[in-house]
CSV table of C-alpha atoms and ligand atoms in Angstrom, one decimal:
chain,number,residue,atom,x,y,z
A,29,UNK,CA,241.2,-76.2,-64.7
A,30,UNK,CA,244.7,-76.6,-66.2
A,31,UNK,CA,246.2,-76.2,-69.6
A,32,UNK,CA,247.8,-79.7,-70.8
A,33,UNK,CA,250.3,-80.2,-74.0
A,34,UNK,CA,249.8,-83.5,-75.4
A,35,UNK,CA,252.2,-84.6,-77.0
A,36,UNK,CA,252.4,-88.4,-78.7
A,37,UNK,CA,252.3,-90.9,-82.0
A,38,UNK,CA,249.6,-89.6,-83.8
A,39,UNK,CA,249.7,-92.4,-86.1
A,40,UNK,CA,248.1,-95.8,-85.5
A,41,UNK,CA,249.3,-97.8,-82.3
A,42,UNK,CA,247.9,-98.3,-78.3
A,43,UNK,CA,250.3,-95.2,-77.2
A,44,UNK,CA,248.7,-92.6,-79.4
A,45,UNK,CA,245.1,-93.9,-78.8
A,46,UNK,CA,245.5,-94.0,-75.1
A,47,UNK,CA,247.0,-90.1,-75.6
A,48,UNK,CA,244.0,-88.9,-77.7
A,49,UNK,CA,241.2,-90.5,-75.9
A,50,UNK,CA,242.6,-89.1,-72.5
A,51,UNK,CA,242.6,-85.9,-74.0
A,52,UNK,CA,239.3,-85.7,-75.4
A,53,UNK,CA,238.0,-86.7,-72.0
A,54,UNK,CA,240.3,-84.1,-70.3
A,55,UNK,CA,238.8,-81.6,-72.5
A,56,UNK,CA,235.2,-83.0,-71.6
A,57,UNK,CA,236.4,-82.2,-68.4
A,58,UNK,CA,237.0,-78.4,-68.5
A,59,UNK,CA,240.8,-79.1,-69.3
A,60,UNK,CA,242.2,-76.6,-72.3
A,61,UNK,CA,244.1,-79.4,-74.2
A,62,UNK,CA,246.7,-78.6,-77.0
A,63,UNK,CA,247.7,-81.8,-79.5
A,64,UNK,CA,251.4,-81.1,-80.5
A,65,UNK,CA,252.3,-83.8,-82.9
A,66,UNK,CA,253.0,-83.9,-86.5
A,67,UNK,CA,249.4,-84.4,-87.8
A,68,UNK,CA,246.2,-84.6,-86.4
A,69,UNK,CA,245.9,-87.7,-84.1
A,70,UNK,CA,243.7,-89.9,-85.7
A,71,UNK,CA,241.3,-91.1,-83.2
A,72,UNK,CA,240.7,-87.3,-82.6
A,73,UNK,CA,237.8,-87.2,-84.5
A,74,UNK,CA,235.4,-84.6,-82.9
A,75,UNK,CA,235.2,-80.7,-82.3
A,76,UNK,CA,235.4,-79.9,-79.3
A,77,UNK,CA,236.0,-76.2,-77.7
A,78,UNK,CA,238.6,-77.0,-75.5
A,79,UNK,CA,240.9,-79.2,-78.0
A,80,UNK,CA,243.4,-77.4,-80.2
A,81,UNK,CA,246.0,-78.9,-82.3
A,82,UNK,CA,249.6,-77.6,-83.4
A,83,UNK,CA,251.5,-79.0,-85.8
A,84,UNK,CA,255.4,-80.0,-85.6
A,85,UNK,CA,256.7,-78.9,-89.2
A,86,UNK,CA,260.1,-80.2,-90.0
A,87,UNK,CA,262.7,-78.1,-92.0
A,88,UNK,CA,263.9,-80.0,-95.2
A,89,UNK,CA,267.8,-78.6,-95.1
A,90,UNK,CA,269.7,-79.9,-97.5
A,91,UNK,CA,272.6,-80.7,-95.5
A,92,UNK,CA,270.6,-82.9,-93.4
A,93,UNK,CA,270.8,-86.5,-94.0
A,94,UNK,CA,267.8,-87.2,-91.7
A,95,UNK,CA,265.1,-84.7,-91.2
A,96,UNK,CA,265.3,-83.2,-87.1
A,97,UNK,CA,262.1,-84.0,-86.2
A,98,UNK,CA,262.9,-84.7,-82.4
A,99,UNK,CA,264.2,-81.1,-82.4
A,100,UNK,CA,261.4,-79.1,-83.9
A,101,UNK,CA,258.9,-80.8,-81.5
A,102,UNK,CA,261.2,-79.7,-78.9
A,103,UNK,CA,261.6,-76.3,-80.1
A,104,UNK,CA,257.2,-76.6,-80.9
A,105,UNK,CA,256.6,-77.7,-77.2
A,106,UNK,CA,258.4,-74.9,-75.9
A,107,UNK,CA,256.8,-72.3,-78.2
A,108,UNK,CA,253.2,-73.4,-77.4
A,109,UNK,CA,253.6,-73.7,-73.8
A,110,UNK,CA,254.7,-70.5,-73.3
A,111,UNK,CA,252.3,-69.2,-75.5
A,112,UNK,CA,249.6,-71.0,-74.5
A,113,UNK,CA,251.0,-70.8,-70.8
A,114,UNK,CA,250.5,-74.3,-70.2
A,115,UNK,CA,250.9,-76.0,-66.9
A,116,UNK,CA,252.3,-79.0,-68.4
A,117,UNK,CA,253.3,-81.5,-70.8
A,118,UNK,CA,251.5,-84.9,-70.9
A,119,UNK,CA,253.9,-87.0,-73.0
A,120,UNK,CA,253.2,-90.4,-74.7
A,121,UNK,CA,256.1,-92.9,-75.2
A,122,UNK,CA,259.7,-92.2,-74.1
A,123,UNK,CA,261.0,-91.7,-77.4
A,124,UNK,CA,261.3,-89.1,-78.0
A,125,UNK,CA,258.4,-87.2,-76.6
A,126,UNK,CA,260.1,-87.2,-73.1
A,127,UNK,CA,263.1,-86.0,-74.3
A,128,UNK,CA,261.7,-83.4,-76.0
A,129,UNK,CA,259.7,-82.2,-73.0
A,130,UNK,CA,263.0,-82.1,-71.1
A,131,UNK,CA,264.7,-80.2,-73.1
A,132,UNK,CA,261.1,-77.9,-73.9
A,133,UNK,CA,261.7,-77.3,-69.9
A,134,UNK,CA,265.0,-75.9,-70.2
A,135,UNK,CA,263.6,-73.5,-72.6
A,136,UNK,CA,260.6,-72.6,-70.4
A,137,UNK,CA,261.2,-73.0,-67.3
A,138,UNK,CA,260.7,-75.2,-64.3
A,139,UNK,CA,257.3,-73.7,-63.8
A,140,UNK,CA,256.3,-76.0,-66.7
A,141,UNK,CA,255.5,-79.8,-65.4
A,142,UNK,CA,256.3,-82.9,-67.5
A,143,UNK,CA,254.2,-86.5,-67.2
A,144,UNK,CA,255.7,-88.8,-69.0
A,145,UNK,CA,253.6,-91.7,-69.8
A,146,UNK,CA,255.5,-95.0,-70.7
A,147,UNK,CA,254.1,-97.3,-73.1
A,148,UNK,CA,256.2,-100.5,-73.5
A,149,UNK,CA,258.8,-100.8,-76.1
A,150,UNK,CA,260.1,-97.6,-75.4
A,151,UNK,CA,261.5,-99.2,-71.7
A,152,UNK,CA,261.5,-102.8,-73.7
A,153,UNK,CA,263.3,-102.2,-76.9
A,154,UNK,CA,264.5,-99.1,-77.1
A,155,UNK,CA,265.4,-99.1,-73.1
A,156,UNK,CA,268.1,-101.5,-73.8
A,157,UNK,CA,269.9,-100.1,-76.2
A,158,UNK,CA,273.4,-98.8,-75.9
A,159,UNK,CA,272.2,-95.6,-78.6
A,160,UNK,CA,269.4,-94.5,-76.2
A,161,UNK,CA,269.6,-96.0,-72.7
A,162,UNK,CA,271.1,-92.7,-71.1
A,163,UNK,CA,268.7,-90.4,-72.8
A,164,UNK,CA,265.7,-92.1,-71.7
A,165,UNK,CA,267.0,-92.5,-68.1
A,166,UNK,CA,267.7,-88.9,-68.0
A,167,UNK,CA,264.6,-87.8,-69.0
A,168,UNK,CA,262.6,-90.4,-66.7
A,169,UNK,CA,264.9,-88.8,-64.3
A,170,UNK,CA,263.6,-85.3,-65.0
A,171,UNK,CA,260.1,-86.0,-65.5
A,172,UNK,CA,257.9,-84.5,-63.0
A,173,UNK,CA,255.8,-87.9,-62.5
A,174,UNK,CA,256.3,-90.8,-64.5
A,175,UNK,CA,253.6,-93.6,-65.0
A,176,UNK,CA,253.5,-97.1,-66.2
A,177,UNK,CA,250.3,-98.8,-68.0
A,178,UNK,CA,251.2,-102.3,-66.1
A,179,UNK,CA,252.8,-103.2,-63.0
A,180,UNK,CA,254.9,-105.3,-65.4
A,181,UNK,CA,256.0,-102.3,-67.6
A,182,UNK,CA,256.7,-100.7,-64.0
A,183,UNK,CA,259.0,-103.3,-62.8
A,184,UNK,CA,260.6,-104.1,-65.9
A,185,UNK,CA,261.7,-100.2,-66.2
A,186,UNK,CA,263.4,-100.3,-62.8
A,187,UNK,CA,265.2,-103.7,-63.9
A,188,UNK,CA,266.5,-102.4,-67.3
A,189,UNK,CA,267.4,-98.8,-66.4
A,190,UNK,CA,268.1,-99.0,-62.9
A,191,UNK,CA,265.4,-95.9,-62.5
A,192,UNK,CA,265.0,-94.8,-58.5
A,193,UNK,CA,262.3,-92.5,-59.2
A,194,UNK,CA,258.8,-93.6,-58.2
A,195,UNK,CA,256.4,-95.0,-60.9
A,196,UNK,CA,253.1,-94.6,-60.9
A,197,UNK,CA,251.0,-97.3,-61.9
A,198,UNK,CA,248.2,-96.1,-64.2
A,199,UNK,CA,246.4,-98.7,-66.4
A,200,UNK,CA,245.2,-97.8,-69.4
A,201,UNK,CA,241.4,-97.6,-69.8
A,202,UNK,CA,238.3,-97.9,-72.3
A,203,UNK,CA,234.7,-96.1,-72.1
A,204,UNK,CA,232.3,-98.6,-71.8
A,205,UNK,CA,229.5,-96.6,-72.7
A,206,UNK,CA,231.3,-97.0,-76.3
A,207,UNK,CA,230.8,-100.8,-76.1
A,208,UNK,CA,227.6,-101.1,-74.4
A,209,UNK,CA,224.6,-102.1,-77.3
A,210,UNK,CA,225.3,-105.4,-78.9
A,211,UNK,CA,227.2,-105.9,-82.0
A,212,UNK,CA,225.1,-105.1,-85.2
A,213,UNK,CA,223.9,-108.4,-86.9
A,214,UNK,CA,223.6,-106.8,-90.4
A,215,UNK,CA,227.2,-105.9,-90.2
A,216,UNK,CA,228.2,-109.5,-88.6
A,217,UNK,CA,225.6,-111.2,-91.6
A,218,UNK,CA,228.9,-109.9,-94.1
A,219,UNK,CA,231.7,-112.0,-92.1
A,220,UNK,CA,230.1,-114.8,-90.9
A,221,UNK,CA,227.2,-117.0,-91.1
A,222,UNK,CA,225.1,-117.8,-88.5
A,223,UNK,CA,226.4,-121.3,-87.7
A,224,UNK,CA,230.2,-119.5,-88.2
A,225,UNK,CA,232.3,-118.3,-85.4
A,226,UNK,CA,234.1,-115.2,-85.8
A,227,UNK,CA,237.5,-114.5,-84.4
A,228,UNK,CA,239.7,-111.7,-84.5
A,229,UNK,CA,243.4,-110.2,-84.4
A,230,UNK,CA,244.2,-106.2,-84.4
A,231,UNK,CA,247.3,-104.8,-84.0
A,232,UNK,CA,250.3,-102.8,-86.3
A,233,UNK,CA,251.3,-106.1,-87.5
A,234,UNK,CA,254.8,-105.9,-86.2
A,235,UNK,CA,256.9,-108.8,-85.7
A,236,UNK,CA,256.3,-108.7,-81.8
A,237,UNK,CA,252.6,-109.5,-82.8
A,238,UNK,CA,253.4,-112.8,-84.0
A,239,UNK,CA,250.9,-113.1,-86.8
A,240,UNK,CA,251.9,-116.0,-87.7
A,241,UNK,CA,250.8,-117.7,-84.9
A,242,UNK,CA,247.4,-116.1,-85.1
A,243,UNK,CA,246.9,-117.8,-88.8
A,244,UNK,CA,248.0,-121.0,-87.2
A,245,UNK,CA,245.6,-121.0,-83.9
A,246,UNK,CA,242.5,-120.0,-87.0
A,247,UNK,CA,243.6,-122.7,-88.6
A,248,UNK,CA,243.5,-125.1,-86.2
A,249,UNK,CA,240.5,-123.9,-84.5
A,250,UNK,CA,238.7,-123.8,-88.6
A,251,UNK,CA,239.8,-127.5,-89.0
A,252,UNK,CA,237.3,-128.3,-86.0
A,253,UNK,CA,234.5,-126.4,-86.4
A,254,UNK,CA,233.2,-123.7,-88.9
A,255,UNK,CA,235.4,-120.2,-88.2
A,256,UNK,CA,236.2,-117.0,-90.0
A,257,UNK,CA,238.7,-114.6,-89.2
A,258,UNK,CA,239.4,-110.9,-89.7
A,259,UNK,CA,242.5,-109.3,-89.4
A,260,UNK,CA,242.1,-105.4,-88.5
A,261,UNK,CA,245.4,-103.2,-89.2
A,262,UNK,CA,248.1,-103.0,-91.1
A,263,UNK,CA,251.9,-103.3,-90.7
A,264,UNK,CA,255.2,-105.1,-91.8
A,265,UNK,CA,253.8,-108.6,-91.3
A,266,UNK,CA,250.7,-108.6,-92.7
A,267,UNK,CA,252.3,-109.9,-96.3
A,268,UNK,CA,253.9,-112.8,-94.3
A,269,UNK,CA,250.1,-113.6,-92.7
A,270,UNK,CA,248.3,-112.8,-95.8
A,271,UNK,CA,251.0,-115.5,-98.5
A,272,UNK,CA,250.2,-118.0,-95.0
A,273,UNK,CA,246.7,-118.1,-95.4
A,274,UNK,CA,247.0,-118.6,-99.2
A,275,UNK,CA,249.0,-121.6,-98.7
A,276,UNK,CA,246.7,-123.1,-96.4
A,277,UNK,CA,244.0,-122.1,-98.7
A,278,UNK,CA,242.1,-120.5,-95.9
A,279,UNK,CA,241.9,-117.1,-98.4
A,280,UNK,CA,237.8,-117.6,-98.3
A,281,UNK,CA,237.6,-117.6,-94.9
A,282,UNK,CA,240.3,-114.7,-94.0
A,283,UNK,CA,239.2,-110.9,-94.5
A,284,UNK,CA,242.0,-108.5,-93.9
A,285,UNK,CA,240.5,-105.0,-93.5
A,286,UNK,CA,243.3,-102.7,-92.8
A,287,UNK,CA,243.1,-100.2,-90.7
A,288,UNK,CA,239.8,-99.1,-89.3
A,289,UNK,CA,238.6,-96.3,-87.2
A,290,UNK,CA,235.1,-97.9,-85.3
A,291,UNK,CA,237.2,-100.5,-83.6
A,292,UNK,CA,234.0,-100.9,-81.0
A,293,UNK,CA,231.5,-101.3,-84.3
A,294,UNK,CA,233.9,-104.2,-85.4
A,295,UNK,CA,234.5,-105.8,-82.0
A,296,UNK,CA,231.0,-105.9,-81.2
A,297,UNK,CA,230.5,-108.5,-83.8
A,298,UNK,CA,233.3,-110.6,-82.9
A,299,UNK,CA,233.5,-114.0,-80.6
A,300,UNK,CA,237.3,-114.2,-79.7
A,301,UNK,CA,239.9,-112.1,-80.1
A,302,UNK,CA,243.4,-113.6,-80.4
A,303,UNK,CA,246.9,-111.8,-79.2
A,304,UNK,CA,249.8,-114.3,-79.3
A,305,UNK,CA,252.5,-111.4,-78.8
A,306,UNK,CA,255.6,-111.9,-78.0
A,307,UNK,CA,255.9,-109.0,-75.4
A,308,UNK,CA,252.7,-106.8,-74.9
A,309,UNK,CA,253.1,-104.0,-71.7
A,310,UNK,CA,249.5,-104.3,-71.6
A,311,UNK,CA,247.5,-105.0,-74.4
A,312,UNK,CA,244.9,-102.4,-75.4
A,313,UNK,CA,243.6,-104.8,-78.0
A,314,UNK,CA,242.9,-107.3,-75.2
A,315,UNK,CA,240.9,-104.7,-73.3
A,316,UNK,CA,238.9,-102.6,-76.2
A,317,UNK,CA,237.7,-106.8,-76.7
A,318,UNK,CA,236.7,-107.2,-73.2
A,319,UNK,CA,234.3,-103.7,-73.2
A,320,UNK,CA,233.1,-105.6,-76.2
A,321,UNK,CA,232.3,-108.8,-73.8
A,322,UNK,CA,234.9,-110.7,-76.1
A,323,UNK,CA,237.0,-113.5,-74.5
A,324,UNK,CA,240.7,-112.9,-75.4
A,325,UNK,CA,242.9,-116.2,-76.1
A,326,UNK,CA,246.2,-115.1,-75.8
A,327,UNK,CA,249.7,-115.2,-75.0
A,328,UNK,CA,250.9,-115.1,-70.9
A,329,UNK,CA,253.4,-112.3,-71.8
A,330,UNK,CA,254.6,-109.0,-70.1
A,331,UNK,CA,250.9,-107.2,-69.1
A,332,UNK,CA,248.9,-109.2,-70.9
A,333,UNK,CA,247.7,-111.1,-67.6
A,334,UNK,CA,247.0,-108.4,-65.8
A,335,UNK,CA,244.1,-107.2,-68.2
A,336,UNK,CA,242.6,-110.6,-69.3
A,337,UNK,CA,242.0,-112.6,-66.4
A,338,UNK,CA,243.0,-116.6,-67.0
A,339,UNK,CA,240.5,-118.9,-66.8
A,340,UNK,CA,237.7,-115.8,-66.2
A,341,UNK,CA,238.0,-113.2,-69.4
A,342,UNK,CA,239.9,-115.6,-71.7
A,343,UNK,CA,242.8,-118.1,-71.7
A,344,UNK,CA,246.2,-117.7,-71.7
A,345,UNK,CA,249.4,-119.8,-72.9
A,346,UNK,CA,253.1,-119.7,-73.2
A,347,UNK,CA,254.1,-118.0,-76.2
A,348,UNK,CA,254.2,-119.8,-79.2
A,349,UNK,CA,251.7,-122.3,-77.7
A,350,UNK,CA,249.4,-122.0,-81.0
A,351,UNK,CA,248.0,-125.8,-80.5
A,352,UNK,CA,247.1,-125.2,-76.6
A,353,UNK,CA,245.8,-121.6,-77.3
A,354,UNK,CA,243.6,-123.1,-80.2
A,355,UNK,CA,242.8,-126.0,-77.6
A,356,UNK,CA,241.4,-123.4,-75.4
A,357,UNK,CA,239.8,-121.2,-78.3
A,358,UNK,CA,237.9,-124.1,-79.1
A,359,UNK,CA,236.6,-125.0,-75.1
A,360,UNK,CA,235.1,-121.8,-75.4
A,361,UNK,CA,233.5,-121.6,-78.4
A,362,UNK,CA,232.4,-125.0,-78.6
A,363,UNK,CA,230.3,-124.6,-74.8
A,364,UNK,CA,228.0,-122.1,-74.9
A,365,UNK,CA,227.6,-122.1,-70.9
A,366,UNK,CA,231.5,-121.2,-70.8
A,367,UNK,CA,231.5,-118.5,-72.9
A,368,UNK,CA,229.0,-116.5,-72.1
A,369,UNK,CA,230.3,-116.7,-68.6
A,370,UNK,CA,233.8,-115.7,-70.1
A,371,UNK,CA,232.0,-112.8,-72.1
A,372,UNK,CA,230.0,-111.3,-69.3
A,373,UNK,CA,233.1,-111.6,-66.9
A,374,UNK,CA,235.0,-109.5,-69.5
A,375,UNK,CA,232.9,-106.9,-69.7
A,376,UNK,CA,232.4,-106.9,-66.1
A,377,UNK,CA,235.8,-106.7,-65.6
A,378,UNK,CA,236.6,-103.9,-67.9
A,379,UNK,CA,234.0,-101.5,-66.4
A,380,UNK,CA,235.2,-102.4,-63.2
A,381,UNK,CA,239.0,-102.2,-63.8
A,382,UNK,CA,239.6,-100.1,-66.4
A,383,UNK,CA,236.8,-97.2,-66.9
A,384,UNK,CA,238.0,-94.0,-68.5
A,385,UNK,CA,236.4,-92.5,-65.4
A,386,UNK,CA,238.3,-93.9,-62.4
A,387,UNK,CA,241.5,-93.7,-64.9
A,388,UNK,CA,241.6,-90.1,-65.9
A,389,UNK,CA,241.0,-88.8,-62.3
A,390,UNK,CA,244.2,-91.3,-61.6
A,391,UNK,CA,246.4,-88.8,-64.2
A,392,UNK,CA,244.0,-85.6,-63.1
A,393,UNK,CA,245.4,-86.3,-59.6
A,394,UNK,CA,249.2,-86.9,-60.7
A,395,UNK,CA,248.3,-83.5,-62.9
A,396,UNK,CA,247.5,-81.6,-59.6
A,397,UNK,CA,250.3,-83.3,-57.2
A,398,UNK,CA,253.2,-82.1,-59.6
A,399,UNK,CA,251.5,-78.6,-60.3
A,400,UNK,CA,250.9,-77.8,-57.2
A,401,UNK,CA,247.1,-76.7,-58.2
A,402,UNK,CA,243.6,-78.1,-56.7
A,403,UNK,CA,241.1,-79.5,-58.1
A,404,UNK,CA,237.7,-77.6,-58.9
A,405,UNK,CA,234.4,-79.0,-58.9
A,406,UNK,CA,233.1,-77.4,-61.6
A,407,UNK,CA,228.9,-76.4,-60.6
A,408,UNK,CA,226.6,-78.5,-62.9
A,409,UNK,CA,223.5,-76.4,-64.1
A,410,UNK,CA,220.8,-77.1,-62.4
A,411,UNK,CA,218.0,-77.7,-64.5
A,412,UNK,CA,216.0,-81.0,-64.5
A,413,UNK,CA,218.2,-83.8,-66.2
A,414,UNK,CA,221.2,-81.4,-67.7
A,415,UNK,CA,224.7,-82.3,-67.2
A,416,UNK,CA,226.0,-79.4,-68.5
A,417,UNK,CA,228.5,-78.1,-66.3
A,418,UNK,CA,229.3,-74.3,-65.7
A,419,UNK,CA,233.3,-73.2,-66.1
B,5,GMT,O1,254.1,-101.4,-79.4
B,5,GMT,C1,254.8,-100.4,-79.4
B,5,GMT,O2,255.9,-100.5,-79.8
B,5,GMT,C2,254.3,-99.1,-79.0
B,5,GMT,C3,253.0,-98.9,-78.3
B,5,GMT,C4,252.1,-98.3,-79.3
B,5,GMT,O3,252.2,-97.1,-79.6
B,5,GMT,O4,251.1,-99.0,-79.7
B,5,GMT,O5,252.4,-100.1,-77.8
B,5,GMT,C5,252.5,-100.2,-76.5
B,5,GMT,O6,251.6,-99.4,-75.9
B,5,GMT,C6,250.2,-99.8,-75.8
B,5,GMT,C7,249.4,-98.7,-75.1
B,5,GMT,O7,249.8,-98.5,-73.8
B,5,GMT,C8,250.1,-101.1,-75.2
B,5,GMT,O8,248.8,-101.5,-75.1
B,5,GMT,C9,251.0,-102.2,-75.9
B,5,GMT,O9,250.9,-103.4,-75.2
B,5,GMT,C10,252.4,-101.7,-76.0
B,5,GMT,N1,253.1,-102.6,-76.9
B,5,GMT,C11,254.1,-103.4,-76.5
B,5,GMT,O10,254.4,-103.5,-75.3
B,5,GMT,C12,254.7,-104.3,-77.6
């Protein structure tokens, strides 16, 4: 079994909760998994023997203007893998992680393996900009495996940064064991009345999100038949969404409950979930909601189609389309024939697609191709009905 740094955005956002679920599971897996960010990753939630956790502290020097985080993770990757003679780093987003790891490897040694893991904006945004474009080639360069969490992430990192490395193509994934019993009606009672549909929208409320747009399709989709909405997370935006459904005086039907940890407990109780972005690289929203057997009407952009299926798990739209994405909203909810075809496709299509299972062997395989080790079958006890496995 090997020893794996983590290291990501412990902080809310799809790249951090990709990094911690895969680690739990690693760990579930007989993998020793050590958490090297600057707090606890907040999906971590439960003990578990094989998960430790190290915290980057920054130095508060007076003669620093801007505190070097990207530094003391470098210096706290280095320090933990040799002392915890890892086999390598697992990192989470370009920025800086996998700069970080490279420079960790300098430290250590090329015995150490790096994965870098890219996300999106960090190819997207941050890719083409003059202040980091070299970096983050380099260290894509001098990662030991890179992956991509959608074909469209994939190609787009070739197009901006001219990367000749292989890419491999790992989707990100969901446990639908998570998603499985139906949504609790007690909990649903508080949102929604019977007659009332209930839609959605989760994300860090950042521009890219388009929020706006997501008060707009409600809006439209309200003025047809009775709707409510809740908005989960929080972010920059979310004082622009929340003054927009004053004005429309839509502030009865609107809950915005900041950030939450069940996502599964909340999606379970939902009919639609609604993802106008701008630019997604895949869209973990859109998936968690399928698990759930919840249609996503969205926008057509970046990954986005390549986890909700058009026309078979949801509808999709130019961006910016609110009127045709409320059109379809509405075609959904309004037959009930549609959308439980819709709904059971999605779930289908997420167990089928994108289980934790299939996925985490994809990275245990890319973990054992750059290390050089083999995988172990680990002997499951052998009493009647026990999982437990021996190692
Ligand atoms: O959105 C970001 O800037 C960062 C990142 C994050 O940490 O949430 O989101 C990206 O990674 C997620 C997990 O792989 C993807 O589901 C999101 O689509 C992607 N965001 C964008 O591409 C805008």
């Amino acid at each position: 079994m090997l020893k794996i740094g983590i290291a990501c955005y412990p902080t809310l956002g799809g790249s951090g909760v990709v990094a911690t679920e895969l680690g739990k599971l690693l760990a579930e897996r007989g993998h020793q998994i050590h958490f090297i960010t600057e707090s606890v990753p907040f999906r971590l939630g439960k003990f578990h023997k094989n998960i430790f956790f190290h915290e980057v502290e920054v130095i508060d020097y007076h003669v620093f203007r801007y505190p070097p985080y990207d530094l003391a993770l470098a210096n706290k990757l280095a320090q933990v893998a040799k002392l915890e003679e890892l086999d390598l780093l697992h990192v989470h987003y370009a920025v800086p992680h996998a700069i970080c790891a490279y420079l960790a490897k300098q430290m250590v040694g090329g015995h150490l393996k790096v994965v870098t893991t890219l996300h999106g904006t960090d190819i997207t945004i941050l890719g083409n900009d003059p202040s980091l474009r070299d970096l983050i080639r380099l260290a894509i360069h001098q990662s030991d495996a890179v992956t991509a969490v959608s074909k469209d992430l994939l190609l787009e990192t070739i197009a901006v940064l001219g990367v000749e490395k292989p890419i491999d193509l790992v989707y990100n994934f969901v446990d639908p064991d998570g998603y499985r019993e139906s949504g609790c009606p007690v909990l649903r009672s508080h949102y929604a009345a019977p007659d009332e549909k209930l839609l959605i929208h989760m994300s860090n409320f950042r521009p890219v999100k388009r929020v706006l747009d997501v008060v707009d399709i409600f809006a439209r989709v309200h003025a047809e038949m009775p709707a409510k909405l809740m908005f989960v997370g929080e972010g920059p935006d979310l004082a622009k969404a929340s003054a927009r459904v004053h004005e429309l005086g839509l502030h009865d039907r609107v809950f915005f409950l900041g950030k939450q940890e069940n996502v599964s407990d909340i999606l379970r109780i939902a009919d639609l979930m609604l993802l106008p972005s701008e630019k997604e690289s895949f869209g973990l929203v859109a998936l968690e909601a399928m698990a759930a057997g919840v249609p996503t009407i969205g926008s057509d952009a970046g990954g986005i189609p390549e986890v909700v299926a058009n026309g078979e798990t949801g509808f999709l739209a130019p961006v910016g389309h609110t009127r045709q994405m409320a059109e379809y909203a509405l075609a959904l909810l309004q037959s009930p024939a549609l959308y439980s075809r819709h709904s059971e496709a999605a779930a289908d299509r997420a167990r089928r697609l994108f289980s934790a299972d299939a996925i985490v062997q994809q990275y245990e395989d890319i973990y054992y191709r750059v290390t050089g080790a083999s995988r172990r079958s680990e002997p499951a006890c052998a009493a009647d009905g026990c999982n437990y496995k021996i190692g």
